[in-house]
Tab-separated table of C-alpha atoms (C1' of nucleotides) in Angstrom:
chain	number	residue	atom	x	y	z
S	233	MET	CA	-0.986	14.760	18.604
S	234	ASP	CA	-4.487	15.468	17.423
S	235	SER	CA	-4.631	18.628	19.487
S	236	GLN	CA	-1.843	20.389	17.593
S	237	ARG	CA	-1.325	21.490	14.032
S	238	ALA	CA	1.203	19.581	11.966
S	239	ASP	CA	3.242	22.651	11.204
S	240	GLN	CA	3.633	23.356	14.906
S	241	LEU	CA	4.544	19.811	15.822
S	242	PHE	CA	6.748	18.463	13.127
S	243	GLU	CA	8.967	21.249	11.955
S	244	SER	CA	12.548	21.409	12.990
S	245	PRO	CA	13.127	23.429	16.153
S	246	PRO	CA	11.660	26.918	15.654
S	247	ALA	CA	13.869	29.975	15.744
S	248	GLU	CA	11.871	31.457	18.617
S	249	SER	CA	9.163	30.416	21.044
S	250	VAL	CA	6.617	32.074	23.299
S	251	SER	CA	8.397	31.201	26.517
S	252	PRO	CA	12.041	31.576	25.402
S	253	ALA	CA	14.163	29.737	27.928
S	254	ALA	CA	11.681	27.039	28.838
S	255	GLY	CA	10.616	26.637	25.217
S	256	ASP	CA	14.156	26.154	23.983
S	257	THR	CA	14.813	23.556	26.597
S	258	PHE	CA	11.601	21.747	25.783
S	259	GLU	CA	12.397	21.582	22.073
S	260	ALA	CA	15.975	20.552	22.731
S	261	ARG	CA	14.881	17.758	25.075
S	262	ARG	CA	12.303	16.710	22.542
S	263	ASP	CA	14.891	16.522	19.780
S	264	HIS	CA	17.246	14.619	22.022
S	265	ILE	CA	14.577	12.042	22.834
S	266	LEU	CA	13.599	11.736	19.190
S	267	GLN	CA	17.216	11.150	18.269
S	268	ALA	CA	17.532	8.401	20.854
S	269	ALA	CA	14.258	6.806	19.742
S	270	THR	CA	15.438	6.827	16.146
S	271	HIS	CA	18.525	4.819	17.004
S	272	VAL	CA	16.536	2.363	19.109
S	273	PHE	CA	14.041	1.923	16.257
S	274	ALA	CA	16.905	1.388	13.850
S	275	GLN	CA	18.501	-1.234	16.071
S	276	TYR	CA	15.478	-3.248	17.215
S	277	GLY	CA	12.746	-2.357	14.749
S	278	TYR	CA	9.655	-0.359	15.681
S	279	GLU	CA	7.583	-3.147	17.202
S	280	LYS	CA	10.366	-4.692	19.245
S	281	ALA	CA	11.643	-1.342	20.493
S	282	SER	CA	10.013	-0.666	23.856
S	283	MET	CA	9.278	2.683	25.438
S	284	ARG	CA	11.412	1.584	28.381
S	285	THR	CA	14.420	1.006	26.110
S	286	ILE	CA	13.882	4.352	24.435
S	287	ALA	CA	13.600	6.075	27.811
S	288	LYS	CA	16.891	4.558	28.938
S	289	ALA	CA	18.590	5.537	25.679
S	290	ALA	CA	17.324	9.104	26.064
S	291	ASP	CA	18.234	9.165	29.761
S	292	VAL	CA	14.760	10.021	30.986
S	293	SER	CA	12.280	8.030	33.015
S	294	LEU	CA	9.534	6.064	31.345
S	295	ALA	CA	6.888	8.486	32.576
S	296	GLY	CA	9.065	11.456	31.681
S	297	LEU	CA	9.140	10.242	28.102
S	298	TYR	CA	5.384	10.723	27.927
S	299	HIS	CA	5.807	14.357	28.846
S	300	TYR	CA	7.293	14.927	25.383
S	301	PHE	CA	5.482	12.389	23.227
S	302	GLU	CA	1.917	11.300	23.820
S	303	ARG	CA	2.260	7.861	22.247
S	304	LYS	CA	4.883	5.564	20.870
S	305	GLU	CA	3.415	6.000	17.421
S	306	GLN	CA	4.042	9.729	17.639
S	307	LEU	CA	7.773	9.146	17.979
S	308	LEU	CA	7.830	7.269	14.699
S	309	PHE	CA	5.497	9.679	12.962
S	310	VAL	CA	7.303	12.880	13.892
S	311	MET	CA	10.590	11.319	12.864
S	312	GLN	CA	9.297	10.119	9.500
S	313	PHE	CA	7.595	13.422	8.841
S	314	ARG	CA	10.742	15.404	9.574
S	315	VAL	CA	12.953	13.121	7.488
S	316	PHE	CA	10.709	13.119	4.427
S	317	SER	CA	10.284	16.876	4.747
S	318	SER	CA	14.030	17.352	4.931
S	319	LEU	CA	14.632	15.050	1.976
S	320	LEU	CA	12.102	16.957	-0.089
S	321	SER	CA	13.241	20.455	0.860
S	322	ASN	CA	16.910	19.529	0.503
S	323	LEU	CA	16.251	18.172	-2.953
S	324	ARG	CA	14.338	21.289	-3.979
S	325	GLU	CA	17.193	23.471	-2.793
S	326	TRP	CA	19.827	21.450	-4.599
S	327	LEU	CA	17.769	21.536	-7.788
S	328	VAL	CA	17.625	25.333	-7.922
S	329	GLY	CA	19.445	26.475	-11.051
S	330	VAL	CA	19.989	22.943	-12.350
S	331	GLU	CA	18.188	22.724	-15.656
S	332	SER	CA	19.502	19.807	-17.683
S	333	PRO	CA	17.379	16.714	-16.960
S	334	ARG	CA	20.479	14.558	-16.615
S	335	ASP	CA	22.036	16.946	-14.144
S	336	ARG	CA	18.782	17.066	-12.203
S	337	LEU	CA	18.714	13.269	-11.929
S	338	CYS	CA	22.349	13.281	-10.919
S	339	THR	CA	21.536	15.899	-8.287
S	340	MET	CA	18.606	13.900	-6.949
S	341	ILE	CA	20.687	10.757	-6.445
S	342	ARG	CA	23.589	12.666	-4.940
S	343	SER	CA	21.259	14.511	-2.618
S	344	HIS	CA	19.603	11.303	-1.468
S	345	VAL	CA	22.798	9.327	-0.951
S	346	THR	CA	24.424	12.241	0.873
S	347	TYR	CA	21.461	12.604	3.204
S	348	PHE	CA	21.448	8.860	3.741
S	349	ALA	CA	25.147	8.762	4.618
S	350	GLU	CA	24.622	11.519	7.177
S	351	HIS	CA	21.394	10.120	8.637
S	352	MET	CA	21.709	6.357	8.373
S	353	ALA	CA	19.491	5.486	11.324
S	354	GLU	CA	16.730	7.831	10.180
S	355	LEU	CA	16.670	6.512	6.631
S	356	LYS	CA	16.868	2.915	7.792
S	357	VAL	CA	13.761	3.423	9.897
S	358	CYS	CA	12.018	5.357	7.128
S	359	SER	CA	12.746	2.604	4.608
S	360	HIS	CA	11.910	-0.290	6.896
S	361	GLU	CA	8.918	0.958	8.889
S	362	LEU	CA	6.785	2.352	6.091
S	363	ASP	CA	3.750	0.332	7.203
S	364	SER	CA	4.151	0.657	10.975
S	365	LEU	CA	1.963	3.753	11.149
S	366	ARG	CA	-1.812	3.482	10.990
S	367	GLY	CA	-4.717	5.727	10.165
S	368	GLU	CA	-4.164	9.445	9.869
S	369	THR	CA	-0.484	9.328	10.746
S	370	TYR	CA	0.075	6.833	7.935
S	371	ASP	CA	-1.815	9.030	5.475
S	372	GLN	CA	0.170	12.137	6.379
S	373	ALA	CA	3.499	10.362	6.117
S	374	ARG	CA	2.411	8.779	2.865
S	375	GLU	CA	1.410	12.125	1.430
S	376	ILE	CA	4.827	13.685	1.790
S	377	ARG	CA	6.515	10.473	0.655
S	378	LEU	CA	4.453	10.645	-2.509
S	379	ALA	CA	5.558	14.231	-3.081
S	380	TYR	CA	9.181	13.076	-2.978
S	381	TYR	CA	8.370	10.189	-5.273
S	382	GLY	CA	6.475	12.457	-7.661
S	383	LEU	CA	9.320	14.917	-7.981
S	384	THR	CA	11.771	12.103	-8.703
S	385	ARG	CA	9.403	10.585	-11.213
S	386	GLU	CA	9.144	13.878	-13.069
S	387	ILE	CA	12.911	14.171	-13.244
S	388	ILE	CA	13.194	10.657	-14.648
S	389	ALA	CA	10.402	11.393	-17.104
S	390	SER	CA	12.193	14.386	-18.560
S	391	VAL	CA	15.428	12.412	-18.889
S	392	ILE	CA	13.575	9.738	-20.825
S	393	GLU	CA	11.726	12.272	-22.964
S	394	LEU	CA	14.974	13.935	-23.950
S	395	ASP	CA	16.755	10.687	-24.732
S	396	PRO	CA	14.366	7.744	-25.116
S	397	PRO	CA	15.773	4.207	-24.879
S	398	ASP	CA	15.386	1.679	-27.668
S	399	TYR	CA	13.309	-0.710	-25.549
S	400	PRO	CA	9.859	-0.272	-23.956
S	401	LEU	CA	10.235	1.444	-20.603
S	402	ASP	CA	7.507	1.990	-18.031
S	403	LEU	CA	8.085	5.152	-16.019
S	404	HIS	CA	6.716	3.730	-12.770
S	405	VAL	CA	8.835	0.606	-13.014
S	406	ALA	CA	11.898	2.723	-13.695
S	407	THR	CA	11.195	4.998	-10.732
S	408	MET	CA	10.583	2.102	-8.364
S	409	SER	CA	13.729	0.457	-9.620
S	410	LEU	CA	15.710	3.520	-8.562
S	411	PHE	CA	14.000	3.768	-5.177
S	412	GLY	CA	14.642	0.085	-4.642
S	413	THR	CA	18.339	0.618	-5.136
S	414	LEU	CA	18.353	3.692	-2.893
S	415	ASN	CA	16.186	2.274	-0.128
S	416	TRP	CA	18.178	-0.948	-0.021
S	417	LEU	CA	21.350	0.994	0.805
S	418	TYR	CA	20.809	0.612	4.536
S	419	ARG	CA	21.142	-3.156	4.214
S	420	TRP	CA	24.732	-3.150	3.061
S	421	TRP	CA	26.338	0.288	3.274
S	422	ASN	CA	27.742	1.816	6.447
S	423	PRO	CA	30.329	4.475	7.287
S	424	SER	CA	33.118	1.885	7.519
S	425	HIS	CA	32.362	0.539	4.063
S	426	PRO	CA	35.331	0.797	1.652
S	427	THR	CA	33.248	2.574	-0.960
S	428	PRO	CA	32.668	6.218	0.053
S	429	PRO	CA	29.170	7.679	-0.416
S	430	LYS	CA	30.225	9.935	-3.267
S	431	VAL	CA	31.457	6.928	-5.228
S	432	VAL	CA	28.274	5.002	-4.476
S	433	ALA	CA	26.181	7.951	-5.607
S	434	SER	CA	28.131	8.366	-8.801
S	435	GLN	CA	27.973	4.670	-9.660
S	436	ILE	CA	24.235	4.490	-8.990
S	437	THR	CA	23.808	7.575	-11.152
S	438	ASN	CA	25.899	6.141	-13.972
S	439	GLN	CA	24.168	2.782	-13.832
S	440	PHE	CA	20.690	4.251	-13.709
S	441	LEU	CA	21.319	6.836	-16.408
S	442	ALA	CA	22.837	4.268	-18.717
S	443	GLY	CA	20.001	1.927	-17.800
S	444	ILE	CA	17.210	4.233	-18.894
S	445	CYS	CA	19.004	5.831	-21.833
S	446	GLY	CA	21.460	3.289	-23.113
S	447	HIS	CA	24.625	5.334	-22.514
S	448	THR	CA	26.439	6.957	-19.614
S	449	ALA	CA	26.475	10.476	-18.272
W	287	MET	CA	14.845	-27.502	16.399
W	288	ASP	CA	18.215	-28.283	17.875
W	289	SER	CA	17.368	-31.968	18.178
W	290	GLN	CA	16.994	-32.551	14.442
W	291	ARG	CA	19.248	-32.252	11.431
W	292	ALA	CA	18.563	-29.447	9.036
W	293	ASP	CA	18.129	-31.766	6.081
W	294	GLN	CA	15.397	-33.603	7.945
W	295	LEU	CA	13.600	-30.518	9.089
W	296	PHE	CA	13.678	-28.034	6.311
W	297	GLU	CA	13.364	-29.889	3.054
W	298	SER	CA	10.134	-29.954	1.184
W	299	PRO	CA	7.882	-32.892	2.099
W	300	PRO	CA	9.863	-36.151	1.639
W	301	ALA	CA	8.789	-38.747	-0.908
W	302	GLU	CA	8.418	-41.411	1.764
W	303	SER	CA	8.390	-41.681	5.542
W	304	VAL	CA	8.676	-44.380	8.186
W	305	SER	CA	5.036	-44.302	9.135
W	306	PRO	CA	3.427	-43.591	5.757
W	307	ALA	CA	-0.097	-42.371	6.438
W	308	ALA	CA	0.616	-40.588	9.680
W	309	GLY	CA	3.827	-39.103	8.307
W	310	ASP	CA	2.117	-37.715	5.264
W	311	THR	CA	-0.543	-36.146	7.372
W	312	PHE	CA	1.985	-34.613	9.719
W	313	GLU	CA	3.989	-33.064	6.906
W	314	ALA	CA	0.857	-31.830	5.211
W	315	ARG	CA	-0.424	-30.216	8.412
W	316	ARG	CA	2.996	-28.701	8.949
W	317	ASP	CA	3.034	-27.226	5.472
W	318	HIS	CA	-0.468	-25.903	5.903
W	319	ILE	CA	0.451	-24.162	9.150
W	320	LEU	CA	3.613	-22.735	7.624
W	321	GLN	CA	1.620	-21.389	4.726
W	322	ALA	CA	-0.821	-19.694	7.090
W	323	ALA	CA	2.006	-18.288	9.201
W	324	THR	CA	3.681	-16.888	6.097
W	325	HIS	CA	0.619	-14.893	5.175
W	326	VAL	CA	0.169	-13.624	8.715
W	327	PHE	CA	3.827	-12.563	8.807
W	328	ALA	CA	3.416	-10.832	5.464
W	329	GLN	CA	0.350	-8.944	6.659
W	330	TYR	CA	1.376	-7.894	10.172
W	331	GLY	CA	5.160	-8.269	10.218
W	332	TYR	CA	6.978	-10.876	12.291
W	333	GLU	CA	6.944	-9.099	15.646
W	334	LYS	CA	3.338	-7.971	15.505
W	335	ALA	CA	2.070	-11.335	14.261
W	336	SER	CA	0.985	-13.349	17.296
W	337	MET	CA	0.929	-17.105	17.670
W	338	ARG	CA	-2.792	-16.795	18.422
W	339	THR	CA	-3.431	-15.076	15.098
W	340	ILE	CA	-1.360	-17.673	13.273
W	341	ALA	CA	-3.243	-20.484	15.018
W	342	LYS	CA	-6.581	-19.001	13.953
W	343	ALA	CA	-5.373	-18.568	10.379
W	344	ALA	CA	-4.190	-22.185	10.291
W	345	ASP	CA	-7.407	-23.377	11.955
W	346	VAL	CA	-5.675	-25.071	14.889
W	347	SER	CA	-5.643	-24.269	18.574
W	348	LEU	CA	-2.839	-22.255	20.086
W	349	ALA	CA	-1.435	-25.286	21.881
W	350	GLY	CA	-1.897	-27.439	18.790
W	351	LEU	CA	0.335	-25.067	16.881
W	352	TYR	CA	3.185	-25.947	19.225
W	353	HIS	CA	2.858	-29.602	18.284
W	354	TYR	CA	4.258	-28.715	14.857
W	355	PHE	CA	6.634	-25.874	15.635
W	356	GLU	CA	8.562	-25.572	18.859
W	357	ARG	CA	8.878	-21.807	18.800
W	358	LYS	CA	7.622	-18.829	16.872
W	359	GLU	CA	11.120	-18.251	15.570
W	360	GLN	CA	11.107	-21.702	13.994
W	361	LEU	CA	8.154	-20.756	11.816
W	362	LEU	CA	10.105	-17.877	10.342
W	363	PHE	CA	13.324	-19.840	10.048
W	364	VAL	CA	11.894	-22.879	8.275
W	365	MET	CA	10.061	-20.616	5.878
W	366	GLN	CA	13.107	-18.516	5.058
W	367	PHE	CA	15.276	-21.591	4.696
W	368	ARG	CA	12.867	-23.231	2.279
W	369	VAL	CA	12.400	-20.088	0.209
W	370	PHE	CA	16.103	-19.341	-0.162
W	371	SER	CA	16.747	-23.002	-0.969
W	372	SER	CA	14.053	-22.951	-3.635
W	373	LEU	CA	15.336	-19.698	-5.100
W	374	LEU	CA	18.843	-21.115	-5.316
W	375	SER	CA	17.922	-24.513	-6.730
W	376	ASN	CA	15.449	-22.983	-9.171
W	377	LEU	CA	18.102	-20.622	-10.414
W	378	ARG	CA	20.635	-23.436	-10.821
W	379	GLU	CA	18.126	-25.453	-12.825
W	380	TRP	CA	17.241	-22.551	-15.079
W	381	LEU	CA	20.911	-21.835	-15.695
W	382	VAL	CA	21.677	-25.329	-16.997
W	383	GLY	CA	22.746	-25.028	-20.618
W	384	VAL	CA	22.738	-21.219	-20.602
W	385	GLU	CA	26.280	-20.143	-21.357
W	386	SER	CA	26.323	-16.532	-22.504
W	387	PRO	CA	26.855	-14.227	-19.518
W	388	ARG	CA	24.116	-11.884	-20.688
W	389	ASP	CA	21.642	-14.743	-21.070
W	390	ARG	CA	22.609	-15.999	-17.621
W	391	LEU	CA	21.889	-12.598	-16.084
W	392	CYS	CA	18.633	-12.421	-17.993
W	393	THR	CA	17.772	-15.881	-16.678
W	394	MET	CA	18.591	-14.920	-13.104
W	395	ILE	CA	16.309	-11.879	-13.143
W	396	ARG	CA	13.514	-13.761	-14.905
W	397	SER	CA	13.823	-16.605	-12.432
W	398	HIS	CA	13.700	-14.282	-9.450
W	399	VAL	CA	10.786	-12.172	-10.670
W	400	THR	CA	8.810	-15.260	-11.665
W	401	TYR	CA	9.343	-16.842	-8.259
W	402	PHE	CA	8.406	-13.562	-6.619
W	403	ALA	CA	5.169	-13.240	-8.609
W	404	GLU	CA	4.181	-16.775	-7.583
W	405	HIS	CA	5.207	-16.458	-3.931
W	406	MET	CA	4.598	-12.842	-3.014
W	407	ALA	CA	3.976	-13.393	0.683
W	408	GLU	CA	7.075	-15.554	1.086
W	409	LEU	CA	9.384	-13.111	-0.646
W	410	LYS	CA	7.885	-10.145	1.173
W	411	VAL	CA	8.688	-11.784	4.496
W	412	CYS	CA	12.131	-12.877	3.299
W	413	SER	CA	12.961	-9.351	2.145
W	414	HIS	CA	11.520	-7.581	5.161
W	415	GLU	CA	12.423	-9.857	8.079
W	416	LEU	CA	16.071	-10.480	7.329
W	417	ASP	CA	17.115	-9.431	10.829
W	418	SER	CA	14.283	-10.980	12.815
W	419	LEU	CA	16.165	-14.228	13.377
W	420	ARG	CA	18.879	-14.472	16.025
W	421	GLY	CA	21.850	-16.686	16.742
W	422	GLU	CA	22.212	-19.944	14.895
W	423	THR	CA	18.998	-19.605	12.928
W	424	TYR	CA	20.202	-16.252	11.637
W	425	ASP	CA	23.548	-17.711	10.642
W	426	GLN	CA	22.010	-20.613	8.757
W	427	ALA	CA	19.565	-18.390	6.889
W	428	ARG	CA	22.369	-15.971	6.125
W	429	GLU	CA	24.585	-18.712	4.760
W	430	ILE	CA	22.163	-19.789	2.075
W	431	ARG	CA	21.284	-16.184	1.290
W	432	LEU	CA	24.960	-15.535	0.663
W	433	ALA	CA	25.121	-18.501	-1.704
W	434	TYR	CA	22.321	-16.935	-3.750
W	435	TYR	CA	24.078	-13.578	-3.636
W	436	GLY	CA	27.400	-15.135	-4.608
W	437	LEU	CA	25.988	-16.882	-7.640
W	438	THR	CA	24.349	-13.664	-8.817
W	439	ARG	CA	27.536	-11.731	-8.222
W	440	GLU	CA	29.498	-14.187	-10.360
W	441	ILE	CA	27.015	-13.827	-13.187
W	442	ILE	CA	27.263	-10.051	-13.057
W	443	ALA	CA	31.054	-10.286	-12.912
W	444	SER	CA	31.248	-12.287	-16.111
W	445	VAL	CA	28.911	-9.870	-17.872
W	446	ILE	CA	31.166	-6.991	-16.882
W	447	GLU	CA	34.314	-8.849	-17.826
W	448	LEU	CA	32.972	-9.568	-21.273
W	449	ASP	CA	31.780	-6.027	-21.865
W	450	PRO	CA	33.295	-3.533	-19.413
W	451	PRO	CA	31.619	-0.132	-19.025
W	452	ASP	CA	33.464	3.108	-19.620
W	453	TYR	CA	33.100	4.303	-16.010
W	454	PRO	CA	34.478	2.818	-12.773
W	455	LEU	CA	32.111	0.124	-11.528
W	456	ASP	CA	32.325	-1.677	-8.201
W	457	LEU	CA	30.997	-5.229	-8.432
W	458	HIS	CA	29.480	-5.240	-4.964
W	459	VAL	CA	27.692	-1.947	-5.496
W	460	ALA	CA	26.337	-3.220	-8.790
W	461	THR	CA	25.109	-6.467	-7.234
W	462	MET	CA	23.453	-4.694	-4.323
W	463	SER	CA	21.880	-2.267	-6.729
W	464	LEU	CA	20.206	-5.178	-8.505
W	465	PHE	CA	19.091	-6.831	-5.278
W	466	GLY	CA	17.707	-3.509	-4.094
W	467	THR	CA	15.530	-3.279	-7.175
W	468	LEU	CA	14.427	-6.925	-6.844
W	469	ASN	CA	13.793	-6.880	-3.113
W	470	TRP	CA	11.846	-3.643	-3.317
W	471	LEU	CA	9.344	-5.258	-5.684
W	472	TYR	CA	7.058	-6.290	-2.830
W	473	ARG	CA	6.475	-2.635	-1.951
W	474	TRP	CA	4.756	-1.715	-5.159
W	475	TRP	CA	3.998	-4.718	-7.362
W	476	ASN	CA	1.042	-7.043	-6.866
W	477	PRO	CA	-0.952	-9.418	-9.054
W	478	SER	CA	-3.459	-6.711	-9.967
W	479	HIS	CA	-0.723	-4.353	-11.145
W	480	PRO	CA	-1.117	-3.320	-14.802
W	481	THR	CA	2.445	-4.365	-15.611
W	482	PRO	CA	2.704	-8.176	-15.849
W	483	PRO	CA	5.707	-9.876	-14.207
W	484	LYS	CA	7.301	-10.809	-17.513
W	485	VAL	CA	7.349	-7.172	-18.560
W	486	VAL	CA	8.750	-6.120	-15.208
W	487	ALA	CA	11.458	-8.757	-15.468
W	488	SER	CA	12.374	-7.737	-18.984
W	489	GLN	CA	12.534	-4.039	-18.128
W	490	ILE	CA	14.670	-4.660	-15.036
W	491	THR	CA	16.935	-6.820	-17.187
W	492	ASN	CA	17.218	-4.204	-19.897
W	493	GLN	CA	17.846	-1.404	-17.439
W	494	PHE	CA	20.406	-3.322	-15.457
W	495	LEU	CA	22.246	-4.679	-18.482
W	496	ALA	CA	22.388	-1.267	-20.110
W	497	GLY	CA	23.380	0.161	-16.753
W	498	ILE	CA	26.441	-2.004	-16.291
W	499	CYS	CA	27.481	-2.186	-19.956
W	500	GLY	CA	26.213	0.949	-21.606
W	501	HIS	CA	23.897	-0.696	-24.143
W	502	THR	CA	20.844	-2.959	-24.160
W	503	ALA	CA	20.439	-6.713	-24.534
O	137	DT	C1'	-12.277	-61.975	19.924
O	138	DT	C1'	-11.936	-58.822	23.564
O	139	DA	C1'	-9.402	-56.043	26.924
O	140	DT	C1'	-5.506	-53.129	27.752
O	141	DT	C1'	-1.821	-50.278	26.695
O	142	DT	C1'	0.566	-47.119	23.938
O	143	DC	C1'	1.166	-43.152	21.293
O	144	DG	C1'	0.357	-39.358	18.173
O	145	DT	C1'	-2.665	-35.534	18.217
O	146	DT	C1'	-5.483	-31.947	20.043
O	147	DC	C1'	-6.963	-28.483	23.205
O	148	DG	C1'	-8.632	-25.419	27.336
O	149	DA	C1'	-6.552	-23.135	30.739
O	150	DA	C1'	-3.129	-21.160	32.803
O	151	DC	C1'	1.840	-19.106	33.923
O	152	DG	C1'	5.137	-15.548	34.077
O	153	DT	C1'	6.767	-11.697	31.581
O	154	DC	C1'	6.784	-7.628	29.117
O	155	DC	C1'	4.208	-4.149	26.940
O	156	DG	C1'	2.055	0.810	26.370
O	157	DT	C1'	0.073	3.842	29.169
O	158	DT	C1'	-1.598	6.379	33.389
O	159	DC	C1'	-1.763	8.359	37.990
O	160	DG	C1'	-0.480	10.805	42.031
O	161	DG	C1'	2.883	13.234	43.976
O	162	DC	C1'	7.452	15.262	44.265
O	163	DT	C1'	10.652	19.241	43.271
O	164	DC	C1'	11.962	23.070	41.430
O	165	DT	C1'	11.241	28.121	39.450
O	166	DC	C1'	8.638	32.294	38.978
C	83	DG	C1'	1.128	28.899	45.414
C	84	DA	C1'	0.732	28.006	40.571
C	85	DG	C1'	2.547	25.426	37.048
C	86	DA	C1'	6.045	23.082	34.379
C	87	DG	C1'	9.093	19.193	34.496
C	88	DC	C1'	9.877	14.817	36.088
C	89	DC	C1'	9.414	10.206	38.146
C	90	DG	C1'	8.230	5.649	41.010
C	91	DA	C1'	4.771	2.650	40.925
C	92	DA	C1'	1.182	0.576	39.246
C	93	DC	C1'	-2.786	-1.029	35.827
C	94	DG	C1'	-4.790	-3.866	32.422
C	95	DG	C1'	-3.850	-6.441	28.668
C	96	DA	C1'	-1.323	-9.137	25.211
C	97	DC	C1'	2.362	-11.906	24.497
C	98	DG	C1'	5.127	-16.623	23.940
C	99	DT	C1'	5.063	-20.724	26.013
C	100	DT	C1'	3.730	-24.785	29.021
C	101	DC	C1'	0.906	-28.281	31.323
C	102	DG	C1'	-2.247	-31.843	32.048
C	103	DA	C1'	-5.947	-34.052	30.293
C	104	DA	C1'	-8.744	-35.854	26.770
C	105	DC	C1'	-9.531	-38.419	22.380
C	106	DG	C1'	-9.000	-42.059	18.724
C	107	DA	C1'	-6.555	-45.413	16.415
C	108	DA	C1'	-3.147	-48.766	16.240
C	109	DA	C1'	-0.491	-52.281	18.805
C	110	DT	C1'	-0.231	-55.673	22.225
C	111	DA	C1'	-1.863	-59.055	25.582
C	112	DA	C1'	-5.463	-62.003	27.281
DNA sequence: TTATTTCGTTCGAACGTCCGTTCGGCTCTC
DNA sequence: GAGAGCCGAACGGACGTTCGAACGAAATAA
C-alpha cells in the first residue's frame, strides 16, 4: 500500500476509472472482499481471522485474495479508514444548518447510532481493533479518529459553555464518557434487540445532555 | 482444569494447604505467572500473546509454564474469574451499611474506578477479551459477570424508582451506558493522566446521576 | 547411618498444525 | 502475444502443546 496515495486507495468506489469495464469490476470485487473480511474480523477478531477464512467468505482463492490486498493489515486499514471517513463526513453533512449546541450534540449522537445500526460489523471492528494496526497505518487511522473525536469534543464544549453544570466537569472525561457509551454498543445491541436504534439514540442523548447540564433536552 | 473444582482452582491463595511449604511455593509461583501473563495479555492481546512470551515474562521455561497451567486458555480464564470475583465481593463489602440508592450508586462507581486504577492490566484484559474464552470457561466467566451486572442494574433501578426522570428511560440501556463508560476507561486513562481516579469517579457519578434523574448528587 | 525410592519441579527439544505470504503457470480478453 | 485475473501448491516460520530426562529434597528401607 506504500506505492499508492491514500486518496486513491481508501475512498469509496470512484465514479469513473481509467479502464472503465475492468476498473469497475476490480473495485467491485475489492469492495466485496473487504465486506467479507469485515464480517470475518467481526466474528473472530483480527488476529484469529485467517486469510484463508476471509478468502472462503469472499469466495476467492487464497492467492486471489492477494491480487486485491497486498497484506492482511491492509484489509483492516482500508476498512477502518473508510469507516472513520464516512463517520466524519456523515456527521459534517448532518450538522449543516444545525446551530444550537444542544441540537448539534443530538445530531452527533443520532448520526453515530444510526451509522452503527446500519454498519454493525464495521463499527464493532473499529471499536475493538483500535490497536491492531502498527506503524504508519496506525498513525493514519489514528489521525482521522482524532478528527472525529475533536469535532465531538467541540460540540460538547459549546453545550457546556452555554449551560454549565453546577459541579466540576472535565471536558476530556465527558467526551470519553460519551465515546465509551457509544463504542460499547456493539457488546449488547443488535438488530433483534427490543429497543430500536432511534430510541437508544434518544435515550443516550437525553442521559448525556442531562448529565453534563443537569436537565434534559 | 476439568479435573478440579472451581473453588479449589480459582480462589485467591488459600490460608493453609496440605503440604505447607511446597503448597505455598506452588501457589506463589502460580500467582506470579498469572501476573506476568496478565501484563502480556494487556500489552499484546490474548491471541497475539504467545506462551513463549509469557514464559519469558514470568522467568520460567516454556515447558515449565505448563506445570502450572494446563492450557493457554486457562491463564485467561483463571484471571478473569478472579477479577470478576474480586470486583463483586469488593462491591458487596463497600455496600454494607449504605442504604440510600444514590449513595449505593456512588459507591458502585467509586468501587469500580478504584479497582480499575489499581489493576489496570487486569481490567483492560477483562474488558477487551470478553469473547476470547470458549465453551464452559466462557459460560463460567459470563455467569459471574452477569452477577456483577445484575447488582449494578438493581442499584440503578432503585435510583430511578426513587427519582424518575421526565423522559422515557430503559433500564438496560441505562446500565449498559454506564458500563460502556466504565469499560472504556482503559482506552484513555492511565496512572500518569492529569485527572486522578477519584475525580474521574466523581465526575462519572455526577454525570450518570444527573443523566438518569435530571439533577446532580 | 546410609542406600534407595519417590515425587514435585524444571527444562531442552521436538511434534504437528496453522499462519501469512509467494511463486509459477493457467486461462481468458483485447 | 501481451497482460490482467486467478489459482494450486508450496515455503518458512511461529504457534500451542507434549515428551522424556534431569535435578533435589523428602520419604522409606536397609
